[in-house]
Amino acid sequence: MTLDPGRAGADRRQLAAALRDLRSASGLSGERLARRCHMSQSKISRIENGRTLPSITDVERILHALGADRDTGEELVRLARTANTEYQDVRASVRQGLHHRQRELAGLDADARRLSFFLPALISGLLQTPAYMKRAMDMAVEPAQGDTARAIALKLERQAVLHDASKAFDFLLTEQAVRWRLCPPETMCEQIDRIIALSRLDNVRIGVVHPGRDVEVGPMNTFTVYDDRLVTVEIFTGRVVLRDPKDIAYHRRLFAYFERHALWGDDARALLADFSREFMRERD
């Protein structure tokens, strides 16, 4: 994909007009479309009037909600790709308000049926306790400083999706992710105990890559696979969104590889309990 800054404005206007015309042709009001997309009505209005540039994720959610045909969808996604980079900068999220990113993630959660999380460094937001979450969102070194209170509230609300029996969640953690001392020992004990509790939900699988096994692939980064639609890859300063079928297939194979080297069910819970007891001894 070639990004031409000189065409950015024209592409943005063309995309806004196309999405507006598509919604109008569907007969949906902006309010009904917003509900289907898990967006605010004001955001839909800003997108259609060209005041807000939608991410590729936003465009795909709108197209899905409108039931757009394949050719139209592919054309508008291609247009969105020329108006957006695939890289979502955390500094831009801070400027817009970190809570907006939580709303976008909630939309991805809502649209997916199977979500697979590979967590080599830290524990995912859907599994976090409030105390762990606050430390994770207010780290000592951040690429940009923003108000996290509202984002934390929405992040906690997102956790309700784990109780949606129509969805399946696979969380695969490395030993480092569980034992990394992000918080004081008592907080780490509470966090690990929460993971153990959530692992007993019928639709939630939690695995831990066995620390005593040889694993011939390095845990390069955190990633999440949403069905067979997209993959998000986390880095320090932002997030990369991958939609190429080859990239999605590769990350599914990668998850399956780590999955085979992990402990699951009672074995994983026993290992997690051992980690929790280690932190408990530090606390005492």
PDB file of C-alpha atoms in Angstrom:
ATOM      1  CA  MET A   1       0.000   0.000   0.000  1.00  0.00           C
ATOM      2  CA  THR A   2       1.315   3.443  -0.921  1.00  0.00           C
ATOM      3  CA  LEU A   3       0.369   6.373   1.275  1.00  0.00           C
ATOM      4  CA  ASP A   4       0.143   9.689  -0.564  1.00  0.00           C
ATOM      5  CA  PRO A   5      -0.231  12.594   1.901  1.00  0.00           C
ATOM      6  CA  GLY A   6      -1.364  14.819  -0.934  1.00  0.00           C
ATOM      7  CA  ARG A   7      -4.453  12.658  -1.488  1.00  0.00           C
ATOM      8  CA  ALA A   8      -5.338  12.227   2.173  1.00  0.00           C
ATOM      9  CA  GLY A   9      -8.007  14.939   2.173  1.00  0.00           C
ATOM     10  CA  ALA A  10      -9.667  13.717  -1.048  1.00  0.00           C
ATOM     11  CA  ASP A  11      -9.674  10.118   0.131  1.00  0.00           C
ATOM     12  CA  ARG A  12     -11.174  11.166   3.435  1.00  0.00           C
ATOM     13  CA  ARG A  13     -14.002  13.089   1.753  1.00  0.00           C
ATOM     14  CA  GLN A  14     -14.678  10.261  -0.714  1.00  0.00           C
ATOM     15  CA  LEU A  15     -14.810   7.692   2.073  1.00  0.00           C
ATOM     16  CA  ALA A  16     -17.144   9.845   4.178  1.00  0.00           C
ATOM     17  CA  ALA A  17     -19.529  10.369   1.257  1.00  0.00           C
ATOM     18  CA  ALA A  18     -19.539   6.680   0.327  1.00  0.00           C
ATOM     19  CA  LEU A  19     -20.352   5.571   3.889  1.00  0.00           C
ATOM     20  CA  ARG A  20     -23.074   8.206   4.186  1.00  0.00           C
ATOM     21  CA  ASP A  21     -24.666   7.160   0.888  1.00  0.00           C
ATOM     22  CA  LEU A  22     -24.478   3.490   1.834  1.00  0.00           C
ATOM     23  CA  ARG A  23     -26.263   4.071   5.134  1.00  0.00           C
ATOM     24  CA  SER A  24     -28.907   6.213   3.456  1.00  0.00           C
ATOM     25  CA  ALA A  25     -29.549   3.503   0.859  1.00  0.00           C
ATOM     26  CA  SER A  26     -29.956   0.916   3.615  1.00  0.00           C
ATOM     27  CA  GLY A  27     -32.734   2.903   5.272  1.00  0.00           C
ATOM     28  CA  LEU A  28     -30.989   2.902   8.646  1.00  0.00           C
ATOM     29  CA  SER A  29     -30.860   6.038  10.754  1.00  0.00           C
ATOM     30  CA  GLY A  30     -27.544   7.174  12.160  1.00  0.00           C
ATOM     31  CA  GLU A  31     -28.760   6.226  15.625  1.00  0.00           C
ATOM     32  CA  ARG A  32     -29.630   2.637  14.638  1.00  0.00           C
ATOM     33  CA  LEU A  33     -26.340   2.210  12.800  1.00  0.00           C
ATOM     34  CA  ALA A  34     -24.452   3.495  15.854  1.00  0.00           C
ATOM     35  CA  ARG A  35     -26.126   0.885  18.065  1.00  0.00           C
ATOM     36  CA  ARG A  36     -25.263  -1.907  15.632  1.00  0.00           C
ATOM     37  CA  CYS A  37     -21.620  -0.780  15.486  1.00  0.00           C
ATOM     38  CA  HIS A  38     -21.233  -0.152  19.216  1.00  0.00           C
ATOM     39  CA  MET A  39     -20.288   3.436  18.420  1.00  0.00           C
ATOM     40  CA  SER A  40     -21.778   6.732  19.518  1.00  0.00           C
ATOM     41  CA  GLN A  41     -24.233   8.449  17.180  1.00  0.00           C
ATOM     42  CA  SER A  42     -22.013  11.545  17.244  1.00  0.00           C
ATOM     43  CA  LYS A  43     -19.062   9.499  15.947  1.00  0.00           C
ATOM     44  CA  ILE A  44     -21.136   8.146  13.049  1.00  0.00           C
ATOM     45  CA  SER A  45     -22.171  11.718  12.237  1.00  0.00           C
ATOM     46  CA  ARG A  46     -18.570  12.975  12.351  1.00  0.00           C
ATOM     47  CA  ILE A  47     -17.418  10.127  10.082  1.00  0.00           C
ATOM     48  CA  GLU A  48     -20.150  10.777   7.534  1.00  0.00           C
ATOM     49  CA  ASN A  49     -19.428  14.507   7.521  1.00  0.00           C
ATOM     50  CA  GLY A  50     -15.700  14.010   7.128  1.00  0.00           C
ATOM     51  CA  ARG A  51     -14.819  15.513  10.509  1.00  0.00           C
ATOM     52  CA  THR A  52     -13.468  12.216  11.876  1.00  0.00           C
ATOM     53  CA  LEU A  53     -11.319   9.856   9.851  1.00  0.00           C
ATOM     54  CA  PRO A  54     -12.523   6.325  10.618  1.00  0.00           C
ATOM     55  CA  SER A  55     -10.006   3.584  11.218  1.00  0.00           C
ATOM     56  CA  ILE A  56     -10.119   0.528   8.980  1.00  0.00           C
ATOM     57  CA  THR A  57     -11.678  -1.283  11.946  1.00  0.00           C
ATOM     58  CA  ASP A  58     -14.428   1.373  12.110  1.00  0.00           C
ATOM     59  CA  VAL A  59     -15.136   0.997   8.380  1.00  0.00           C
ATOM     60  CA  GLU A  60     -15.343  -2.783   8.604  1.00  0.00           C
ATOM     61  CA  ARG A  61     -17.740  -2.555  11.554  1.00  0.00           C
ATOM     62  CA  ILE A  62     -19.968  -0.114   9.634  1.00  0.00           C
ATOM     63  CA  LEU A  63     -19.940  -2.298   6.513  1.00  0.00           C
ATOM     64  CA  HIS A  64     -20.781  -5.377   8.576  1.00  0.00           C
ATOM     65  CA  ALA A  65     -23.645  -3.555  10.291  1.00  0.00           C
ATOM     66  CA  LEU A  66     -25.016  -2.356   6.937  1.00  0.00           C
ATOM     67  CA  GLY A  67     -24.740  -5.779   5.314  1.00  0.00           C
ATOM     68  CA  ALA A  68     -22.707  -4.358   2.446  1.00  0.00           C
ATOM     69  CA  ASP A  69     -22.018  -6.696  -0.466  1.00  0.00           C
ATOM     70  CA  ARG A  70     -18.515  -8.059  -0.928  1.00  0.00           C
ATOM     71  CA  ASP A  71     -17.501  -5.848  -3.873  1.00  0.00           C
ATOM     72  CA  THR A  72     -18.662  -2.670  -2.146  1.00  0.00           C
ATOM     73  CA  GLY A  73     -16.998  -3.706   1.080  1.00  0.00           C
ATOM     74  CA  GLU A  74     -13.673  -4.466  -0.599  1.00  0.00           C
ATOM     75  CA  GLU A  75     -13.754  -1.153  -2.463  1.00  0.00           C
ATOM     76  CA  LEU A  76     -14.401   0.885   0.684  1.00  0.00           C
ATOM     77  CA  VAL A  77     -11.844  -1.013   2.733  1.00  0.00           C
ATOM     78  CA  ARG A  78      -9.248  -0.333   0.018  1.00  0.00           C
ATOM     79  CA  LEU A  79     -10.229   3.335   0.163  1.00  0.00           C
ATOM     80  CA  ALA A  80      -9.921   3.283   3.938  1.00  0.00           C
ATOM     81  CA  ARG A  81      -6.450   1.760   3.641  1.00  0.00           C
ATOM     82  CA  THR A  82      -5.280   4.720   1.543  1.00  0.00           C
ATOM     83  CA  ALA A  83      -6.723   7.163   4.080  1.00  0.00           C
ATOM     84  CA  ASN A  84      -5.284   5.371   7.101  1.00  0.00           C
ATOM     85  CA  THR A  85      -2.064   3.764   8.076  1.00  0.00           C
ATOM     86  CA  GLU A  86      -2.309   0.348   9.666  1.00  0.00           C
ATOM     87  CA  TYR A  87      -0.401   1.667  12.648  1.00  0.00           C
ATOM     88  CA  GLN A  88      -2.513   3.124  15.472  1.00  0.00           C
ATOM     89  CA  ASP A  89      -0.345   5.479  17.505  1.00  0.00           C
ATOM     90  CA  VAL A  90      -0.911   5.516  21.265  1.00  0.00           C
ATOM     91  CA  ARG A  91      -0.146   9.257  21.256  1.00  0.00           C
ATOM     92  CA  ALA A  92      -3.131   9.798  18.972  1.00  0.00           C
ATOM     93  CA  SER A  93      -5.250   7.729  21.373  1.00  0.00           C
ATOM     94  CA  VAL A  94      -4.152   9.983  24.238  1.00  0.00           C
ATOM     95  CA  ARG A  95      -5.082  13.093  22.277  1.00  0.00           C
ATOM     96  CA  GLN A  96      -8.526  11.713  21.437  1.00  0.00           C
ATOM     97  CA  GLY A  97      -9.031  10.242  24.912  1.00  0.00           C
ATOM     98  CA  LEU A  98      -7.938   6.763  25.913  1.00  0.00           C
ATOM     99  CA  HIS A  99     -11.550   5.771  26.570  1.00  0.00           C
ATOM    100  CA  HIS A 100     -12.240   5.868  22.816  1.00  0.00           C
ATOM    101  CA  ARG A 101      -9.827   2.991  22.325  1.00  0.00           C
ATOM    102  CA  GLN A 102     -11.702   0.960  24.933  1.00  0.00           C
ATOM    103  CA  ARG A 103     -14.930   1.532  22.997  1.00  0.00           C
ATOM    104  CA  GLU A 104     -13.250   0.330  19.807  1.00  0.00           C
ATOM    105  CA  LEU A 105     -11.973  -2.787  21.581  1.00  0.00           C
ATOM    106  CA  ALA A 106     -15.463  -3.404  22.955  1.00  0.00           C
ATOM    107  CA  GLY A 107     -16.731  -3.329  19.385  1.00  0.00           C
ATOM    108  CA  LEU A 108     -14.147  -5.896  18.308  1.00  0.00           C
ATOM    109  CA  ASP A 109     -15.097  -8.085  21.271  1.00  0.00           C
ATOM    110  CA  ALA A 110     -18.778  -7.818  20.370  1.00  0.00           C
ATOM    111  CA  ASP A 111     -18.277  -8.760  16.718  1.00  0.00           C
ATOM    112  CA  ALA A 112     -16.057 -11.806  17.311  1.00  0.00           C
ATOM    113  CA  ARG A 113     -17.128 -15.323  18.255  1.00  0.00           C
ATOM    114  CA  ARG A 114     -13.678 -16.718  19.117  1.00  0.00           C
ATOM    115  CA  LEU A 115     -10.934 -14.527  20.546  1.00  0.00           C
ATOM    116  CA  SER A 116      -7.415 -15.893  21.064  1.00  0.00           C
ATOM    117  CA  PHE A 117      -4.938 -13.876  23.144  1.00  0.00           C
ATOM    118  CA  PHE A 118      -1.201 -14.603  23.210  1.00  0.00           C
ATOM    119  CA  LEU A 119       0.272 -12.817  26.230  1.00  0.00           C
ATOM    120  CA  PRO A 120       4.067 -13.095  26.551  1.00  0.00           C
ATOM    121  CA  ALA A 121       4.676  -9.991  28.668  1.00  0.00           C
ATOM    122  CA  LEU A 122       1.694  -8.845  30.736  1.00  0.00           C
ATOM    123  CA  ILE A 123      -1.809  -9.978  31.655  1.00  0.00           C
ATOM    124  CA  SER A 124      -4.583  -8.879  29.283  1.00  0.00           C
ATOM    125  CA  GLY A 125      -7.136  -6.243  30.266  1.00  0.00           C
ATOM    126  CA  LEU A 126     -10.037  -8.700  30.188  1.00  0.00           C
ATOM    127  CA  LEU A 127      -8.343 -10.685  32.968  1.00  0.00           C
ATOM    128  CA  GLN A 128      -7.019  -7.814  35.077  1.00  0.00           C
ATOM    129  CA  THR A 129      -8.059  -6.848  38.595  1.00  0.00           C
ATOM    130  CA  PRO A 130      -8.702  -3.109  39.123  1.00  0.00           C
ATOM    131  CA  ALA A 131      -5.415  -2.654  41.027  1.00  0.00           C
ATOM    132  CA  TYR A 132      -3.338  -4.421  38.365  1.00  0.00           C
ATOM    133  CA  MET A 133      -5.176  -2.513  35.632  1.00  0.00           C
ATOM    134  CA  LYS A 134      -4.400   0.862  37.209  1.00  0.00           C
ATOM    135  CA  ARG A 135      -0.695   0.040  37.358  1.00  0.00           C
ATOM    136  CA  ALA A 136      -0.723  -1.275  33.778  1.00  0.00           C
ATOM    137  CA  MET A 137      -2.306   1.931  32.489  1.00  0.00           C
ATOM    138  CA  ASP A 138      -0.132   4.269  34.568  1.00  0.00           C
ATOM    139  CA  MET A 139       3.339   2.845  33.982  1.00  0.00           C
ATOM    140  CA  ALA A 140       6.474   4.716  34.991  1.00  0.00           C
ATOM    141  CA  VAL A 141       7.520   5.154  31.342  1.00  0.00           C
ATOM    142  CA  GLU A 142       4.750   6.006  28.869  1.00  0.00           C
ATOM    143  CA  PRO A 143       4.997   7.317  25.278  1.00  0.00           C
ATOM    144  CA  ALA A 144       2.369   9.935  26.199  1.00  0.00           C
ATOM    145  CA  GLN A 145       0.511  10.881  29.361  1.00  0.00           C
ATOM    146  CA  GLY A 146      -3.289  10.887  29.378  1.00  0.00           C
ATOM    147  CA  ASP A 147      -6.258  10.676  31.728  1.00  0.00           C
ATOM    148  CA  THR A 148      -6.723   6.966  32.397  1.00  0.00           C
ATOM    149  CA  ALA A 149      -9.616   7.066  34.891  1.00  0.00           C
ATOM    150  CA  ARG A 150     -12.370   6.928  32.266  1.00  0.00           C
ATOM    151  CA  ALA A 151     -10.500   4.313  30.222  1.00  0.00           C
ATOM    152  CA  ILE A 152     -10.125   2.105  33.307  1.00  0.00           C
ATOM    153  CA  ALA A 153     -13.871   2.333  34.016  1.00  0.00           C
ATOM    154  CA  LEU A 154     -14.688   1.259  30.451  1.00  0.00           C
ATOM    155  CA  LYS A 155     -12.035  -1.452  30.561  1.00  0.00           C
ATOM    156  CA  LEU A 156     -13.695  -2.937  33.636  1.00  0.00           C
ATOM    157  CA  GLU A 157     -17.075  -2.795  31.878  1.00  0.00           C
ATOM    158  CA  ARG A 158     -15.589  -4.705  28.931  1.00  0.00           C
ATOM    159  CA  GLN A 159     -14.878  -7.675  31.193  1.00  0.00           C
ATOM    160  CA  ALA A 160     -18.602  -8.518  31.242  1.00  0.00           C
ATOM    161  CA  VAL A 161     -18.121  -9.989  27.752  1.00  0.00           C
ATOM    162  CA  LEU A 162     -16.370 -12.980  29.341  1.00  0.00           C
ATOM    163  CA  HIS A 163     -19.770 -14.118  30.620  1.00  0.00           C
ATOM    164  CA  ASP A 164     -21.300 -14.150  27.126  1.00  0.00           C
ATOM    165  CA  ALA A 165     -21.762 -17.881  26.539  1.00  0.00           C
ATOM    166  CA  SER A 166     -22.015 -17.359  22.761  1.00  0.00           C
ATOM    167  CA  LYS A 167     -18.305 -16.463  22.654  1.00  0.00           C
ATOM    168  CA  ALA A 168     -15.159 -18.509  23.259  1.00  0.00           C
ATOM    169  CA  PHE A 169     -11.993 -17.047  24.772  1.00  0.00           C
ATOM    170  CA  ASP A 170      -8.503 -18.561  24.698  1.00  0.00           C
ATOM    171  CA  PHE A 171      -5.875 -16.827  26.834  1.00  0.00           C
ATOM    172  CA  LEU A 172      -2.343 -18.167  26.497  1.00  0.00           C
ATOM    173  CA  LEU A 173       0.208 -16.682  28.898  1.00  0.00           C
ATOM    174  CA  THR A 174       3.917 -17.219  29.316  1.00  0.00           C
ATOM    175  CA  GLU A 175       5.451 -17.679  32.748  1.00  0.00           C
ATOM    176  CA  GLN A 176       6.907 -14.171  32.419  1.00  0.00           C
ATOM    177  CA  ALA A 177       3.485 -12.627  31.865  1.00  0.00           C
ATOM    178  CA  VAL A 178       2.165 -14.148  35.080  1.00  0.00           C
ATOM    179  CA  ARG A 179       5.229 -13.587  37.260  1.00  0.00           C
ATOM    180  CA  TRP A 180       6.344 -10.158  36.026  1.00  0.00           C
ATOM    181  CA  ARG A 181       6.326  -7.978  39.161  1.00  0.00           C
ATOM    182  CA  LEU A 182       4.265  -5.124  37.814  1.00  0.00           C
ATOM    183  CA  CYS A 183       2.571  -4.699  41.205  1.00  0.00           C
ATOM    184  CA  PRO A 184       3.260  -5.407  44.888  1.00  0.00           C
ATOM    185  CA  PRO A 185       3.052  -9.080  45.955  1.00  0.00           C
ATOM    186  CA  GLU A 186      -0.451  -8.836  47.442  1.00  0.00           C
ATOM    187  CA  THR A 187      -1.788  -7.378  44.193  1.00  0.00           C
ATOM    188  CA  MET A 188      -0.074 -10.101  42.190  1.00  0.00           C
ATOM    189  CA  CYS A 189      -1.667 -12.768  44.426  1.00  0.00           C
ATOM    190  CA  GLU A 190      -5.114 -11.276  43.852  1.00  0.00           C
ATOM    191  CA  GLN A 191      -4.449 -11.060  40.111  1.00  0.00           C
ATOM    192  CA  ILE A 192      -3.385 -14.673  39.765  1.00  0.00           C
ATOM    193  CA  ASP A 193      -6.320 -15.850  41.897  1.00  0.00           C
ATOM    194  CA  ARG A 194      -8.656 -13.981  39.538  1.00  0.00           C
ATOM    195  CA  ILE A 195      -7.129 -15.737  36.525  1.00  0.00           C
ATOM    196  CA  ILE A 196      -7.682 -19.099  38.220  1.00  0.00           C
ATOM    197  CA  ALA A 197     -11.321 -18.200  38.938  1.00  0.00           C
ATOM    198  CA  LEU A 198     -11.982 -17.060  35.357  1.00  0.00           C
ATOM    199  CA  SER A 199     -10.429 -20.249  33.978  1.00  0.00           C
ATOM    200  CA  ARG A 200     -13.393 -22.153  35.423  1.00  0.00           C
ATOM    201  CA  LEU A 201     -15.892 -20.382  33.144  1.00  0.00           C
ATOM    202  CA  ASP A 202     -17.202 -22.791  30.510  1.00  0.00           C
ATOM    203  CA  ASN A 203     -16.300 -20.513  27.599  1.00  0.00           C
ATOM    204  CA  VAL A 204     -12.881 -19.386  28.870  1.00  0.00           C
ATOM    205  CA  ARG A 205      -9.671 -21.420  28.391  1.00  0.00           C
ATOM    206  CA  ILE A 206      -6.523 -20.227  30.113  1.00  0.00           C
ATOM    207  CA  GLY A 207      -3.172 -21.829  29.409  1.00  0.00           C
ATOM    208  CA  VAL A 208       0.374 -21.206  30.597  1.00  0.00           C
ATOM    209  CA  VAL A 209       3.363 -22.069  28.434  1.00  0.00           C
ATOM    210  CA  HIS A 210       5.212 -24.665  30.481  1.00  0.00           C
ATOM    211  CA  PRO A 211       8.428 -23.131  31.866  1.00  0.00           C
ATOM    212  CA  GLY A 212      10.271 -26.464  31.724  1.00  0.00           C
ATOM    213  CA  ARG A 213       9.686 -27.224  28.052  1.00  0.00           C
ATOM    214  CA  ASP A 214      11.833 -26.332  25.062  1.00  0.00           C
ATOM    215  CA  VAL A 215       9.960 -23.858  22.880  1.00  0.00           C
ATOM    216  CA  GLU A 216      11.663 -23.252  19.546  1.00  0.00           C
ATOM    217  CA  VAL A 217       9.762 -20.060  18.684  1.00  0.00           C
ATOM    218  CA  GLY A 218      10.461 -16.841  20.563  1.00  0.00           C
ATOM    219  CA  PRO A 219       7.538 -14.927  22.157  1.00  0.00           C
ATOM    220  CA  MET A 220       8.077 -11.757  20.153  1.00  0.00           C
ATOM    221  CA  ASN A 221       4.964  -9.758  21.007  1.00  0.00           C
ATOM    222  CA  THR A 222       1.428  -9.732  22.324  1.00  0.00           C
ATOM    223  CA  PHE A 223      -1.244 -10.463  19.716  1.00  0.00           C
ATOM    224  CA  THR A 224      -4.964 -11.166  19.554  1.00  0.00           C
ATOM    225  CA  VAL A 225      -6.767 -13.118  16.821  1.00  0.00           C
ATOM    226  CA  TYR A 226     -10.425 -12.233  16.217  1.00  0.00           C
ATOM    227  CA  ASP A 227     -12.035 -15.186  14.410  1.00  0.00           C
ATOM    228  CA  ASP A 228     -10.482 -15.266  10.945  1.00  0.00           C
ATOM    229  CA  ARG A 229     -11.058 -11.529  10.354  1.00  0.00           C
ATOM    230  CA  LEU A 230      -8.122  -9.690  11.866  1.00  0.00           C
ATOM    231  CA  VAL A 231      -5.141  -9.730  14.205  1.00  0.00           C
ATOM    232  CA  THR A 232      -3.985  -6.923  16.473  1.00  0.00           C
ATOM    233  CA  VAL A 233      -0.324  -6.748  17.483  1.00  0.00           C
ATOM    234  CA  GLU A 234       0.730  -4.660  20.482  1.00  0.00           C
ATOM    235  CA  ILE A 235       3.968  -2.692  20.680  1.00  0.00           C
ATOM    236  CA  PHE A 236       5.126  -0.084  23.195  1.00  0.00           C
ATOM    237  CA  THR A 237       3.938   2.943  21.226  1.00  0.00           C
ATOM    238  CA  GLY A 238       0.775   1.633  19.646  1.00  0.00           C
ATOM    239  CA  ARG A 239      -0.938  -1.180  17.844  1.00  0.00           C
ATOM    240  CA  VAL A 240      -0.673  -2.720  14.382  1.00  0.00           C
ATOM    241  CA  VAL A 241      -3.839  -4.126  12.801  1.00  0.00           C
ATOM    242  CA  LEU A 242      -3.379  -6.945  10.277  1.00  0.00           C
ATOM    243  CA  ARG A 243      -6.156  -8.004   7.892  1.00  0.00           C
ATOM    244  CA  ASP A 244      -4.258  -9.847   5.183  1.00  0.00           C
ATOM    245  CA  PRO A 245      -5.499 -13.481   5.214  1.00  0.00           C
ATOM    246  CA  LYS A 246      -1.887 -14.690   5.122  1.00  0.00           C
ATOM    247  CA  ASP A 247      -1.036 -12.697   8.259  1.00  0.00           C
ATOM    248  CA  ILE A 248      -4.139 -13.981  10.029  1.00  0.00           C
ATOM    249  CA  ALA A 249      -3.377 -17.587   9.055  1.00  0.00           C
ATOM    250  CA  TYR A 250       0.217 -17.208  10.248  1.00  0.00           C
ATOM    251  CA  HIS A 251      -0.841 -15.917  13.671  1.00  0.00           C
ATOM    252  CA  ARG A 252      -3.386 -18.712  14.007  1.00  0.00           C
ATOM    253  CA  ARG A 253      -0.611 -21.249  13.324  1.00  0.00           C
ATOM    254  CA  LEU A 254       1.638 -19.428  15.780  1.00  0.00           C
ATOM    255  CA  PHE A 255      -1.031 -19.557  18.488  1.00  0.00           C
ATOM    256  CA  ALA A 256      -1.576 -23.262  17.823  1.00  0.00           C
ATOM    257  CA  TYR A 257       2.168 -23.891  18.196  1.00  0.00           C
ATOM    258  CA  PHE A 258       2.366 -22.179  21.592  1.00  0.00           C
ATOM    259  CA  GLU A 259      -0.891 -23.866  22.585  1.00  0.00           C
ATOM    260  CA  ARG A 260       0.741 -27.280  22.179  1.00  0.00           C
ATOM    261  CA  HIS A 261       3.535 -26.226  24.561  1.00  0.00           C
ATOM    262  CA  ALA A 262       1.184 -25.009  27.297  1.00  0.00           C
ATOM    263  CA  LEU A 263      -0.559 -26.436  30.333  1.00  0.00           C
ATOM    264  CA  TRP A 264      -4.348 -26.145  30.383  1.00  0.00           C
ATOM    265  CA  GLY A 265      -7.217 -26.867  32.771  1.00  0.00           C
ATOM    266  CA  ASP A 266      -6.287 -28.267  36.175  1.00  0.00           C
ATOM    267  CA  ASP A 267      -2.584 -28.422  35.256  1.00  0.00           C
ATOM    268  CA  ALA A 268      -2.537 -24.713  34.440  1.00  0.00           C
ATOM    269  CA  ARG A 269      -4.483 -23.867  37.594  1.00  0.00           C
ATOM    270  CA  ALA A 270      -2.004 -25.843  39.718  1.00  0.00           C
ATOM    271  CA  LEU A 271       0.940 -23.969  38.179  1.00  0.00           C
ATOM    272  CA  LEU A 272      -0.799 -20.611  38.662  1.00  0.00           C
ATOM    273  CA  ALA A 273      -1.511 -21.506  42.290  1.00  0.00           C
ATOM    274  CA  ASP A 274       2.213 -22.196  42.774  1.00  0.00           C
ATOM    275  CA  PHE A 275       3.030 -18.743  41.383  1.00  0.00           C
ATOM    276  CA  SER A 276       0.444 -17.163  43.687  1.00  0.00           C
ATOM    277  CA  ARG A 277       1.949 -18.899  46.721  1.00  0.00           C
ATOM    278  CA  GLU A 278       5.372 -17.535  45.768  1.00  0.00           C
ATOM    279  CA  PHE A 279       4.013 -13.995  45.857  1.00  0.00           C
ATOM    280  CA  MET A 280       2.191 -14.759  49.092  1.00  0.00           C
ATOM    281  CA  ARG A 281       5.462 -15.781  50.734  1.00  0.00           C
ATOM    282  CA  GLU A 282       7.032 -12.487  49.598  1.00  0.00           C
ATOM    283  CA  ARG A 283       4.092 -10.600  51.103  1.00  0.00           C
ATOM    284  CA  ASP A 284       4.498 -12.405  54.420  1.00  0.00           C
TER     285      ASP A 284
END
